mmCIF file with all atom_site columns, C-alpha atoms in Angstrom:
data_model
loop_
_atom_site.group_PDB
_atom_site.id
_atom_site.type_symbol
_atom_site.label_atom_id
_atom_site.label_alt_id
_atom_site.label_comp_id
_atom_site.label_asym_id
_atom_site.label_entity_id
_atom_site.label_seq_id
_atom_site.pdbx_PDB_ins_code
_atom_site.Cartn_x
_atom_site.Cartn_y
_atom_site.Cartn_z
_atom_site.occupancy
_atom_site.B_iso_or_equiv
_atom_site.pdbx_formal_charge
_atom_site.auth_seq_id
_atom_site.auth_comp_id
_atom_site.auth_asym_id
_atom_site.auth_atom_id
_atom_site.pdbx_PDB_model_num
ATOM 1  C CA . UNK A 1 1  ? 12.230  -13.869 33.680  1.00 52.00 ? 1  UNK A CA 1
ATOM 2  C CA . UNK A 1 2  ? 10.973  -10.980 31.799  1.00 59.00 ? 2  UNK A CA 1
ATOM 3  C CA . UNK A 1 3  ? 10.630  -11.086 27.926  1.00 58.00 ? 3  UNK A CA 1
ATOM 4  C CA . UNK A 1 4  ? 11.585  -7.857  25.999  1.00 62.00 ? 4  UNK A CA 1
ATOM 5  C CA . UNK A 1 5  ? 9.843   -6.746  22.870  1.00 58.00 ? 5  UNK A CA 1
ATOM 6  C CA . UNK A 1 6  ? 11.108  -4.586  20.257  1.00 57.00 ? 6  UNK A CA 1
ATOM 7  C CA . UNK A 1 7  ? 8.690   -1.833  20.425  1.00 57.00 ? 7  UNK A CA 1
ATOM 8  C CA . UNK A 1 8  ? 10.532  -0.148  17.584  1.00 61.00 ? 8  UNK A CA 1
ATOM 9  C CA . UNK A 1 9  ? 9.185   -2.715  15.361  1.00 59.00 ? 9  UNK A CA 1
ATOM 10 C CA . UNK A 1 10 ? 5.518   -2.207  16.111  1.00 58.00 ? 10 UNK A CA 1
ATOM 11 C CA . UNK A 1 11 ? 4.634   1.596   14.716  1.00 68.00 ? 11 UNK A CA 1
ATOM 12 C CA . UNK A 1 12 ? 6.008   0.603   11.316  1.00 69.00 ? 12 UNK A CA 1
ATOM 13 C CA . UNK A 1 13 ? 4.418   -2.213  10.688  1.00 72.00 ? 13 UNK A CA 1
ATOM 14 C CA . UNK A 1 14 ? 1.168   -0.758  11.415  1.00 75.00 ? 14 UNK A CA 1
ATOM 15 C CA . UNK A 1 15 ? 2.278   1.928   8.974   1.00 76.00 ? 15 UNK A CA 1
ATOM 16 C CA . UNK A 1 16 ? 2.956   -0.532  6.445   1.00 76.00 ? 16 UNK A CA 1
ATOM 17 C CA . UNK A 1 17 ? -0.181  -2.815  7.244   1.00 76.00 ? 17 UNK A CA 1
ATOM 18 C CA . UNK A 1 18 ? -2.575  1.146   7.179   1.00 76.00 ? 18 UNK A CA 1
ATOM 19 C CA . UNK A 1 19 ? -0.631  1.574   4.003   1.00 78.00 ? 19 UNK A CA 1
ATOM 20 C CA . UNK A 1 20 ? -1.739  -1.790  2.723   1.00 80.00 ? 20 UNK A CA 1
ATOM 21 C CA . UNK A 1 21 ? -5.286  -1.640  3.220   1.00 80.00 ? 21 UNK A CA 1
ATOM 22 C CA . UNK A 1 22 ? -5.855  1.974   2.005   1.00 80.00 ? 22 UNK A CA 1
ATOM 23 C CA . UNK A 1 23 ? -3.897  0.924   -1.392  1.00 79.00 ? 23 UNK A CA 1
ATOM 24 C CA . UNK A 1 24 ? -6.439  -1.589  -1.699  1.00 79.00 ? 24 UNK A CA 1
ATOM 25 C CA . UNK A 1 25 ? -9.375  0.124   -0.581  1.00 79.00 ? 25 UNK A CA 1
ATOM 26 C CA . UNK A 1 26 ? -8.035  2.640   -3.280  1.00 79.00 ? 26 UNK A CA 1
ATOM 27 C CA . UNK A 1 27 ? -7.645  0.159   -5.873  1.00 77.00 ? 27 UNK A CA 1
ATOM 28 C CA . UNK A 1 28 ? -11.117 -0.980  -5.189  1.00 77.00 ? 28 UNK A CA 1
ATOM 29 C CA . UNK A 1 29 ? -12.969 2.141   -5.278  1.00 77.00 ? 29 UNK A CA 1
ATOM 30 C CA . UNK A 1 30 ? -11.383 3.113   -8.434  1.00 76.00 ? 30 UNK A CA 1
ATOM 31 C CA . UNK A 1 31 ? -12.494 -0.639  -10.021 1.00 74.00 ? 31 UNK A CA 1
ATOM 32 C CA . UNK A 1 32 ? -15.856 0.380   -8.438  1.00 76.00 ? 32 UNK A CA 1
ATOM 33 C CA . UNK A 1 33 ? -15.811 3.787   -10.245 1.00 75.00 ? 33 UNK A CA 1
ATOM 34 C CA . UNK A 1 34 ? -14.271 2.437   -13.529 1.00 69.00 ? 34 UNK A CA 1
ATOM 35 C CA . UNK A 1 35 ? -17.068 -0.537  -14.272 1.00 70.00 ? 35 UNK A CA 1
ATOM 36 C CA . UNK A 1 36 ? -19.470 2.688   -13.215 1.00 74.00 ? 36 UNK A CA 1
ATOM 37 C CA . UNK A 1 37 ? -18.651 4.784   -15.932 1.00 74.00 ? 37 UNK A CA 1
ATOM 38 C CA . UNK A 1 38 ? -17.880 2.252   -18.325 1.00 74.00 ? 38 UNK A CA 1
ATOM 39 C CA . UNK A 1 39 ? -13.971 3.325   -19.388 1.00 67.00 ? 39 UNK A CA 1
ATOM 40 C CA . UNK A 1 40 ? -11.328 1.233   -21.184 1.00 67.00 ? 40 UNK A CA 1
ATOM 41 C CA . UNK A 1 41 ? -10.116 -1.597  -19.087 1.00 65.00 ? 41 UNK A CA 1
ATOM 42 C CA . UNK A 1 42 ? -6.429  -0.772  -20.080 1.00 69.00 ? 42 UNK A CA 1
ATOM 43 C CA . UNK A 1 43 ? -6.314  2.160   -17.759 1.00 65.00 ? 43 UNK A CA 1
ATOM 44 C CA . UNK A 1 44 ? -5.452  -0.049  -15.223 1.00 64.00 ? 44 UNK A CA 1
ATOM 45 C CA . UNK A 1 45 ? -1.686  -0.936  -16.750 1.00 66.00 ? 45 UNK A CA 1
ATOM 46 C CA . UNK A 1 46 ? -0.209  3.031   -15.616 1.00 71.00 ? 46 UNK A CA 1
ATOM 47 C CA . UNK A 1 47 ? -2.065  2.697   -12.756 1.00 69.00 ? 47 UNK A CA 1
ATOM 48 C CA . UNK A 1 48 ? -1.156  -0.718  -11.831 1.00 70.00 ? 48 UNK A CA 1
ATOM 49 C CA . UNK A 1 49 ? 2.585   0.644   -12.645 1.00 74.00 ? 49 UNK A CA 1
ATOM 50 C CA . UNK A 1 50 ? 2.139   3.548   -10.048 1.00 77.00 ? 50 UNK A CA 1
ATOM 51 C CA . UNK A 1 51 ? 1.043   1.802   -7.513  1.00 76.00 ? 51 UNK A CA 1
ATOM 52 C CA . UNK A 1 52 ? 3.498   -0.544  -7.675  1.00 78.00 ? 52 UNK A CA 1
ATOM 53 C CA . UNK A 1 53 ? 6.443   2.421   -7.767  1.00 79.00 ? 53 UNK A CA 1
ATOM 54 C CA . UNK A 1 54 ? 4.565   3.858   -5.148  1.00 79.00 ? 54 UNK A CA 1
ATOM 55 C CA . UNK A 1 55 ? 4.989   0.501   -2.618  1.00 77.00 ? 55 UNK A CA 1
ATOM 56 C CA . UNK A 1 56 ? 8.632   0.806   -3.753  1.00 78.00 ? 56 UNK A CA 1
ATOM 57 C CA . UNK A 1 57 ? 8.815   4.179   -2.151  1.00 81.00 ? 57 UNK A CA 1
ATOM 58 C CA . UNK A 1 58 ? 7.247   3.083   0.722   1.00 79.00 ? 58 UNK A CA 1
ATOM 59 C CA . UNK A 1 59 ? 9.281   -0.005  1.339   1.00 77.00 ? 59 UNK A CA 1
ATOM 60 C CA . UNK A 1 60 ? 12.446  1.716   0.732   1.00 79.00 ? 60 UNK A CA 1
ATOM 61 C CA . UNK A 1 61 ? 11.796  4.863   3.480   1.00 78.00 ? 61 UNK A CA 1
ATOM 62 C CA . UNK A 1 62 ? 10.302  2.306   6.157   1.00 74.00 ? 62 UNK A CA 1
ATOM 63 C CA . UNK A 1 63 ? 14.014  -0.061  5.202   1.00 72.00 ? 63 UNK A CA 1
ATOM 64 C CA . UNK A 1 64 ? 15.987  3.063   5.722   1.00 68.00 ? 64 UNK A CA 1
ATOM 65 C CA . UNK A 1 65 ? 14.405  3.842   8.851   1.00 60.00 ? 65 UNK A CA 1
ATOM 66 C CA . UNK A 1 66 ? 15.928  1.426   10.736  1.00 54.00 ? 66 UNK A CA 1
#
């Protein structure tokens, strides 16, 4: 008896797990930068915001996909 898998579903969640992990990778360098150069801590509110609009996108074109 041979199982199928959905191969379909494999590229985009890699997508969404690559898109994961370079958000946070972003999120850390600019946290990194930030304490560096000593700025106001309420920049990250907007940029909090765009990030999360930005996951929005990205959920809505990978649930449209399919």
């Amino acid at each position: 008896m041979e199982v199928e898998t959905n191969k379909h579903l494999l590229p985009s969640y890699f997508k969404i797990i690559s898109f994961v992990i370079t958000g946070l990778s972003l999120i850390s360098a600019i946290i990194s930068f930030n304490e560096q150069l000593n700025l106001d801590p309420n920049i990250f509110l907007p940029l909090g915001k765009y990030f999360f609009l930005l996951a929005l996108a990205v959920f809505f074109i990978f649930k449209r996909k399919k």
